Amino acid sequence: MAQPDHKKFFENLSGAGKAIAVLTSGGDAQGMNAAVRAVVRMGIYVGAKVYFIHEGYQGMVDGGDNIEEATWESVSSMLQVGGTVIGSARCKEFRTHEGRLKAARNLVQRGVTNLCVIGGDGSLTGANLFREEWSGLLEELVQQGDIDAEAAEKYYALHIVGMVGSIDNDFCGTDMTIGTDSALHRIIEVVDAIMTTAQSHQRTFVLEVMGRHCGYLALVSALACGADWVLIPEMPPEDGWEDQMCQKLSENRADNKRLNIIIVAEGAIDNNNKPITTEKIKDLVVQCLGFDTRVTILGHVQRGGTPSAFDRILASRMGVEAVLALLETTANTPACVVSLSGNQSVRLPLMECVQMTQEVQKAMDEKKFEEAVKLRGRSFENNLRTYKLLAHRKTESELPHSSFNVAVLNVGAPAAGMNAAVRSAVRVGISEGHTMFAVNDGFEGFYNGQIKEIKWGDVGGWTGQGGSLLGTKRTLPAKHIEKIAEQMRKHNINALLIIGGFEAYLGLMDLLTARGKYDEFCVPMVMVPATVSNNVPGSDFSIGADTALNAITNTCDRIKQSASGTKRRVFIIETMGGYCGYLASVGGLASGADAAYIYEEPFDIRDLQANVEHLTEKMKTSIQRGLVLRNENSNENYTTDFIYQLYTEEGKGVFDCRKNVLGHMQQGGAPSPFDRNFGTKISAKAMQWISKKLKETYRQGRVFANTEDSCCLLGMRRRALIFQPVMQLKDETDFVHRIPKEQWWLKLRPLMKILAKYKTSYDVSDSGQLEHVVRNRPKESDASAI
C-alpha cells in the first residue's frame, strides 16, 4: 500500500508553536481517557504543546496547577481506565461572564488558543459561547492590565473542536458517542446474569437503565437481549398499553418461556407526559398476572468499568481527528464536533448539532414523537423499526399471505452473533408471511437433508448465546450440488439466507455457478458476513469480529496488568484471522500495542530490529510494559516463537519477554452488544430484500431468479449497508489468501504507530471534511451498526 509523503504532511499540518488544551466536562463516560491520550500524543507528534485542564471548566476558571503541560508518558496506561483521569466537574462560574474572563486569562498566559472539549451538548455549547466572546474578553483583559496588547493580538482567535462523550448517545449528528458502547456492555452483562436467575424461578424482571431524555440505551439493550417490552421517552405507549403488555407477557409464558424482561428508560413517559416508573410496572404485572416480579435499577454501574474495544478505537480515532481539525482551522472556521457516521470520520458544525439536539426535546415536549424519532437520526430510527418488527408477533389474520419457503443456514467457523442473526431472520421472515426452514450443520447438513421448519418460539432467547445453535461446518457445496438441488426441490425452497464467513462467500459462488445446470438455484440468495476474521470482501464489518476484538483487548489488559510492579516486560501475543490482519491491527490500537505484525504489510528482519530498538528506548524511560501483536499467518518464517526469541535475546539487560497464543478464546463467549445488534439489523434487512425479490421474480406459479443481482452479499461499506452481486466482488478478492484486495482498516495502522511513538507518515486524505447536519438521509444509508 503506497504511503503518503511524510514531509508533505508536516508542511501542511505542523503544530509547531501551537498550544492545545484538552478537558473533559459534564458527566464522565468510558473512553474519555482514550480520547485524551490520543489528543495528547497526536498533539506532541505534530510538534504542539499540549496541556491538561483538570476538573473541566472549573479547572480552566481556577487556573494554577489545574492547567498542566502533558508529556508522552503522562498518558501511559490510561487507555483501559474508565471515567476520566483528568477529572470532570460541572461549573456554575463558567456560566458567568466573570468566570469566562478568568478562564480566558488563564489560557492566554499559557498561549493556548486551541481547545479540545470532550463532553455533552451543554459542555460544547459553553465552549462555543466562549469562542464567540473571545476577542471581547481579550479586550477587557487588556483594559484591566491582565495581559498586554501584543498578547491580545497574538492570541486573537480561539479554535474549538468538540468530541461527544456521553453514555446516553443523545447528541444529534453522530451515530455513536464515546461511552455508549461500554454502557451497553454493562447493561447486557447485567441482563445476561439476571436472565439465569429469572429462568430458575420463572420471574419477571423490570430493569431501569439511564436515559433521562433519550431512550437509546433502553432501545438497543432491548434489541440486544430480546426483551419482551421496552419503554422510552421518544415513543410513549398508546392508551391501553398496560393491558397489551400484560397480554404479551402472558402469551410468552404460555409459550413455555420461563422469564420476562421489561426494560425502562429512566425518562420513560406515557401519552400525557407522565412518568412511567419501574415500581408502577411491577405493581401492574403483580396485580394483573400475579407473576413473581423484581425491579433492578442499574444506575451508575452503566458509567463504570473499563471501556469496550469499540469505545477505545472510536475515542482514539476521534482524538487524532480533533487535532487534525484544530491544525486546519482558521479564524473563520466554525467550531466543529468530530464524530462517526457509519464507519467514516466526519466533522459537523457544533451549533447545528446542538440546535438539532434541542429540537428533539422541543418536539417531545410538544408531543410530536414521530418527529423526535426522525430528528434522533437514522441509527435510532432503524433500531426502533427493527425492534417493532421482532418484538411483536403478528396474529394469523395480520400476516401477509405468502406461500414462499425460505431456508437459513450457517457456514464456516462459529462467530458470536450468528444466533442473533438467525433469530432476526426467522422472525422477520414469519412476519413477512414466509415459512422458515433451518438447515443444520451448513452445506453438509443441507445435502444430508438436515432441514426442518423453524417457528417464532424456537428462536426465543437466542440473541445472547455464543457460537452457532444451528451448527456450522466449513464444507463447500461444489461436490454435493446435485444432492443440495434435490433437497431444495424436496422442501420447495424459494430463497436462501447464508450467514457465515469466507466459506459462505465461496459456497454462494458455487451455488450461483450451478444455476446453469440446476433451476433449483434460480432463487434469491443473499449472504450476511459472520466471521471473527473480518475477511469477507464487500463488507467493512462482519458479525463476530467485535466480540473477538473485545476478547483480545480484555486479555491484553490482563496480561499487561500481570507485569505491574515487576521488572520491565514485553508480551508477544498471537491472534487469529488467517491471512487477515484486522484483529491484530485493530486489537493493537484498542490495547495500546507497540507493534502489530500482519501479512498485508510485509516486514523483514530490519523492521523487527527497529521495533526492538524502539521498545528498548521506551523501556529506559518510565514505561514498564510493552505489547506486540502478531497475526497467525503474518509470515511463515518470522513465527511467534522466532519473534519471542529475537526480542528475548535483543532485549537482554533491558526487558524480559513472555508469549501468549490466544487461540479459540477469540471465537467463544457471549456476543457483544455490537454483534447482537449488527447481526439482528443486517439479517432483518436481508430478509426484507428476500421478500422483495420473491415478489419480483414470481411468475406463472414459480420463482425464477437468474440475474446477477438476485445473488448478493449484504455488507457495510463506509456509511451504508449495501447489497452487492457476488459476481462483482470477484475482482476485489484475493482467493489464495482469502482476504479482500483492499481493506479500510489499513488506514488505522499509522494511527497505532503514532500513538506508540513511532515516526511515520499519516494519510490525511481520509480525515473528516466539514459537512452539515442532514435531517433525512436516504433509506439505503441505514448503516449504523449500533
mmCIF file of N, CA and C in Angstrom, residues 263-328:
data_model
loop_
_atom_site.group_PDB
_atom_site.id
_atom_site.type_symbol
_atom_site.label_atom_id
_atom_site.label_comp_id
_atom_site.label_asym_id
_atom_site.label_seq_id
_atom_site.Cartn_x
_atom_site.Cartn_y
_atom_site.Cartn_z
ATOM 1 N N ILE A 263 -37.612 -3.556 29.861
ATOM 2 C CA ILE A 263 -36.565 -2.536 30.019
ATOM 3 C C ILE A 263 -37.196 -1.155 29.936
ATOM 4 N N VAL A 264 -36.857 -0.311 30.915
ATOM 5 C CA VAL A 264 -37.451 1.022 31.024
ATOM 6 C C VAL A 264 -36.349 2.077 31.074
ATOM 7 N N ALA A 265 -36.425 3.071 30.198
ATOM 8 C CA ALA A 265 -35.512 4.218 30.302
ATOM 9 C C ALA A 265 -35.964 5.075 31.469
ATOM 10 N N GLU A 266 -35.015 5.682 32.195
ATOM 11 C CA GLU A 266 -35.406 6.452 33.388
ATOM 12 C C GLU A 266 -36.327 7.624 33.047
ATOM 13 N N GLY A 267 -36.301 8.061 31.775
ATOM 14 C CA GLY A 267 -37.163 9.176 31.372
ATOM 15 C C GLY A 267 -38.427 8.734 30.661
ATOM 16 N N ALA A 268 -38.801 7.452 30.771
ATOM 17 C CA ALA A 268 -39.990 6.926 30.071
ATOM 18 C C ALA A 268 -41.255 7.661 30.524
ATOM 19 N N ILE A 269 -42.103 7.992 29.538
ATOM 20 C CA ILE A 269 -43.349 8.733 29.832
ATOM 21 C C ILE A 269 -44.506 8.092 29.079
ATOM 22 N N ASP A 270 -45.728 8.424 29.531
ATOM 23 C CA ASP A 270 -46.898 7.965 28.777
ATOM 24 C C ASP A 270 -47.360 9.094 27.849
ATOM 25 N N ASN A 271 -48.510 8.887 27.202
ATOM 26 C CA ASN A 271 -49.017 9.853 26.206
ATOM 27 C C ASN A 271 -49.330 11.226 26.793
ATOM 28 N N ASN A 272 -49.492 11.261 28.112
ATOM 29 C CA ASN A 272 -49.816 12.529 28.777
ATOM 30 C C ASN A 272 -48.591 13.147 29.453
ATOM 31 N N ASN A 273 -47.403 12.687 29.012
ATOM 32 C CA ASN A 273 -46.129 13.182 29.552
ATOM 33 C C ASN A 273 -45.950 12.883 31.049
ATOM 34 N N LYS A 274 -46.664 11.861 31.541
ATOM 35 C CA LYS A 274 -46.489 11.462 32.944
ATOM 36 C C LYS A 274 -45.451 10.335 33.010
ATOM 37 N N PRO A 275 -44.567 10.378 34.028
ATOM 38 C CA PRO A 275 -43.520 9.356 34.097
ATOM 39 C C PRO A 275 -44.074 7.945 34.306
ATOM 40 N N ILE A 276 -43.401 6.981 33.658
ATOM 41 C CA ILE A 276 -43.719 5.566 33.880
ATOM 42 C C ILE A 276 -42.563 4.996 34.684
ATOM 43 N N THR A 277 -42.804 4.653 35.930
ATOM 44 C CA THR A 277 -41.727 4.178 36.799
ATOM 45 C C THR A 277 -41.670 2.651 36.830
ATOM 46 N N THR A 278 -40.527 2.143 37.271
ATOM 47 C CA THR A 278 -40.360 0.685 37.378
ATOM 48 C C THR A 278 -41.328 0.109 38.417
ATOM 49 N N GLU A 279 -41.543 0.869 39.510
ATOM 50 C CA GLU A 279 -42.459 0.386 40.561
ATOM 51 C C GLU A 279 -43.887 0.275 40.034
ATOM 52 N N LYS A 280 -44.271 1.242 39.186
ATOM 53 C CA LYS A 280 -45.630 1.215 38.610
ATOM 54 C C LYS A 280 -45.801 -0.044 37.750
ATOM 55 N N ILE A 281 -44.761 -0.368 36.968
ATOM 56 C CA ILE A 281 -44.836 -1.546 36.095
ATOM 57 C C ILE A 281 -44.879 -2.822 36.930
ATOM 58 N N LYS A 282 -44.032 -2.855 37.976
ATOM 59 C CA LYS A 282 -44.019 -4.040 38.853
ATOM 60 C C LYS A 282 -45.408 -4.270 39.453
ATOM 61 N N ASP A 283 -46.002 -3.224 40.026
ATOM 62 C CA ASP A 283 -47.344 -3.339 40.642
ATOM 63 C C ASP A 283 -48.378 -3.809 39.631
ATOM 64 N N LEU A 284 -48.263 -3.287 38.400
ATOM 65 C CA LEU A 284 -49.186 -3.642 37.323
ATOM 66 C C LEU A 284 -49.112 -5.133 37.003
ATOM 67 N N VAL A 285 -47.874 -5.652 36.839
ATOM 68 C CA VAL A 285 -47.676 -7.075 36.498
ATOM 69 C C VAL A 285 -48.169 -7.968 37.632
ATOM 70 N N VAL A 286 -47.874 -7.589 38.864
ATOM 71 C CA VAL A 286 -48.286 -8.394 40.027
ATOM 72 C C VAL A 286 -49.811 -8.429 40.146
ATOM 73 N N GLN A 287 -50.450 -7.253 39.984
ATOM 74 C CA GLN A 287 -51.915 -7.180 40.125
ATOM 75 C C GLN A 287 -52.635 -7.908 38.996
ATOM 76 N N CYS A 288 -52.161 -7.701 37.750
ATOM 77 C CA CYS A 288 -52.878 -8.275 36.593
ATOM 78 C C CYS A 288 -52.586 -9.754 36.382
ATOM 79 N N LEU A 289 -51.331 -10.153 36.601
ATOM 80 C CA LEU A 289 -50.936 -11.512 36.234
ATOM 81 C C LEU A 289 -50.512 -12.364 37.422
ATOM 82 N N GLY A 290 -50.176 -11.715 38.517
ATOM 83 C CA GLY A 290 -49.717 -12.476 39.683
ATOM 84 C C GLY A 290 -48.330 -13.056 39.529
ATOM 85 N N PHE A 291 -47.567 -12.561 38.539
ATOM 86 C CA PHE A 291 -46.204 -13.080 38.331
ATOM 87 C C PHE A 291 -45.270 -12.552 39.420
ATOM 88 N N ASP A 292 -44.323 -13.407 39.812
ATOM 89 C CA ASP A 292 -43.264 -13.003 40.746
ATOM 90 C C ASP A 292 -42.382 -11.982 40.011
ATOM 91 N N THR A 293 -42.384 -10.745 40.475
ATOM 92 C CA THR A 293 -41.728 -9.654 39.726
ATOM 93 C C THR A 293 -40.696 -8.933 40.588
ATOM 94 N N ARG A 294 -39.544 -8.637 40.009
ATOM 95 C CA ARG A 294 -38.464 -7.934 40.700
ATOM 96 C C ARG A 294 -38.044 -6.705 39.892
ATOM 97 N N VAL A 295 -37.550 -5.691 40.607
ATOM 98 C CA VAL A 295 -37.067 -4.463 39.957
ATOM 99 C C VAL A 295 -35.560 -4.357 40.154
ATOM 100 N N THR A 296 -34.837 -4.015 39.102
ATOM 101 C CA THR A 296 -33.394 -3.748 39.207
ATOM 102 C C THR A 296 -33.114 -2.397 38.553
ATOM 103 N N ILE A 297 -32.519 -1.490 39.334
ATOM 104 C CA ILE A 297 -32.139 -0.180 38.791
ATOM 105 C C ILE A 297 -30.624 -0.174 38.636
ATOM 106 N N LEU A 298 -30.159 -0.074 37.402
ATOM 107 C CA LEU A 298 -28.722 -0.216 37.143
ATOM 108 C C LEU A 298 -27.910 0.998 37.605
ATOM 109 N N GLY A 299 -28.475 2.184 37.476
ATOM 110 C CA GLY A 299 -27.789 3.383 37.967
ATOM 111 C C GLY A 299 -26.401 3.585 37.414
ATOM 112 N N HIS A 300 -25.458 3.997 38.287
ATOM 113 C CA HIS A 300 -24.136 4.410 37.821
ATOM 114 C C HIS A 300 -23.214 3.258 37.437
ATOM 115 N N VAL A 301 -23.696 2.032 37.600
ATOM 116 C CA VAL A 301 -22.956 0.870 37.074
ATOM 117 C C VAL A 301 -22.691 1.080 35.578
ATOM 118 N N GLN A 302 -23.659 1.700 34.909
ATOM 119 C CA GLN A 302 -23.553 1.885 33.451
ATOM 120 C C GLN A 302 -22.417 2.824 33.057
ATOM 121 N N ARG A 303 -22.044 3.726 33.953
ATOM 122 C CA ARG A 303 -20.951 4.660 33.658
ATOM 123 C C ARG A 303 -19.583 4.067 33.955
ATOM 124 N N GLY A 304 -19.556 2.986 34.737
ATOM 125 C CA GLY A 304 -18.289 2.472 35.254
ATOM 126 C C GLY A 304 -17.667 1.388 34.406
ATOM 127 N N GLY A 305 -16.551 0.883 34.911
ATOM 128 C CA GLY A 305 -15.861 -0.224 34.247
ATOM 129 C C GLY A 305 -14.950 0.223 33.127
ATOM 130 N N THR A 306 -14.242 -0.743 32.569
ATOM 131 C CA THR A 306 -13.285 -0.433 31.501
ATOM 132 C C THR A 306 -14.016 -0.169 30.190
ATOM 133 N N PRO A 307 -13.462 0.700 29.344
ATOM 134 C CA PRO A 307 -14.111 0.946 28.050
ATOM 135 C C PRO A 307 -14.015 -0.266 27.130
ATOM 136 N N SER A 308 -15.033 -0.452 26.311
ATOM 137 C CA SER A 308 -15.036 -1.549 25.337
ATOM 138 C C SER A 308 -14.026 -1.257 24.227
ATOM 139 N N ALA A 309 -13.715 -2.275 23.428
ATOM 140 C CA ALA A 309 -12.791 -2.100 22.295
ATOM 141 C C ALA A 309 -13.328 -1.030 21.344
ATOM 142 N N PHE A 310 -14.639 -1.053 21.086
ATOM 143 C CA PHE A 310 -15.251 -0.078 20.174
ATOM 144 C C PHE A 310 -15.008 1.343 20.667
ATOM 145 N N ASP A 311 -15.236 1.582 21.975
ATOM 146 C CA ASP A 311 -15.062 2.932 22.523
ATOM 147 C C ASP A 311 -13.606 3.383 22.494
ATOM 148 N N ARG A 312 -12.693 2.455 22.711
ATOM 149 C CA ARG A 312 -11.264 2.820 22.667
ATOM 150 C C ARG A 312 -10.856 3.223 21.251
ATOM 151 N N ILE A 313 -11.340 2.460 20.269
ATOM 152 C CA ILE A 313 -10.985 2.759 18.877
ATOM 153 C C ILE A 313 -11.662 4.050 18.428
ATOM 154 N N LEU A 314 -12.955 4.174 18.757
ATOM 155 C CA LEU A 314 -13.697 5.394 18.417
ATOM 156 C C LEU A 314 -13.003 6.620 19.016
ATOM 157 N N ALA A 315 -12.688 6.563 20.319
ATOM 158 C CA ALA A 315 -12.080 7.706 21.005
ATOM 159 C C ALA A 315 -10.693 8.014 20.450
ATOM 160 N N SER A 316 -9.922 6.977 20.133
ATOM 161 C CA SER A 316 -8.574 7.194 19.575
ATOM 162 C C SER A 316 -8.657 7.850 18.207
ATOM 163 N N ARG A 317 -9.571 7.357 17.376
ATOM 164 C CA ARG A 317 -9.756 7.956 16.041
ATOM 165 C C ARG A 317 -10.227 9.403 16.142
ATOM 166 N N MET A 318 -11.185 9.627 17.045
ATOM 167 C CA MET A 318 -11.733 10.976 17.190
ATOM 168 C C MET A 318 -10.693 11.942 17.761
ATOM 169 N N GLY A 319 -9.853 11.442 18.691
ATOM 170 C CA GLY A 319 -8.816 12.288 19.283
ATOM 171 C C GLY A 319 -7.816 12.763 18.253
ATOM 172 N N VAL A 320 -7.384 11.854 17.391
ATOM 173 C CA VAL A 320 -6.446 12.214 16.312
ATOM 174 C C VAL A 320 -7.129 13.163 15.331
ATOM 175 N N GLU A 321 -8.374 12.868 15.005
ATOM 176 C CA GLU A 321 -9.153 13.713 14.081
ATOM 177 C C GLU A 321 -9.326 15.125 14.651
ATOM 178 N N ALA A 322 -9.512 15.223 15.976
ATOM 179 C CA ALA A 322 -9.693 16.529 16.626
ATOM 180 C C ALA A 322 -8.438 17.386 16.475
ATOM 181 N N VAL A 323 -7.263 16.768 16.636
ATOM 182 C CA VAL A 323 -6.003 17.514 16.484
ATOM 183 C C VAL A 323 -5.845 17.978 15.041
ATOM 184 N N LEU A 324 -6.136 17.105 14.089
ATOM 185 C CA LEU A 324 -6.056 17.487 12.666
ATOM 186 C C LEU A 324 -6.999 18.651 12.373
ATOM 187 N N ALA A 325 -8.219 18.576 12.936
ATOM 188 C CA ALA A 325 -9.211 19.644 12.720
ATOM 189 C C ALA A 325 -8.701 20.969 13.302
ATOM 190 N N LEU A 326 -8.084 20.920 14.483
ATOM 191 C CA LEU A 326 -7.555 22.143 15.113
ATOM 192 C C LEU A 326 -6.426 22.753 14.283
ATOM 193 N N LEU A 327 -5.585 21.882 13.712
ATOM 194 C CA LEU A 327 -4.463 22.388 12.902
ATOM 195 C C LEU A 327 -4.943 23.023 11.601
ATOM 196 N N GLU A 328 -6.100 22.592 11.124
ATOM 197 C CA GLU A 328 -6.613 23.098 9.848
ATOM 198 C C GLU A 328 -7.539 24.301 10.013
#
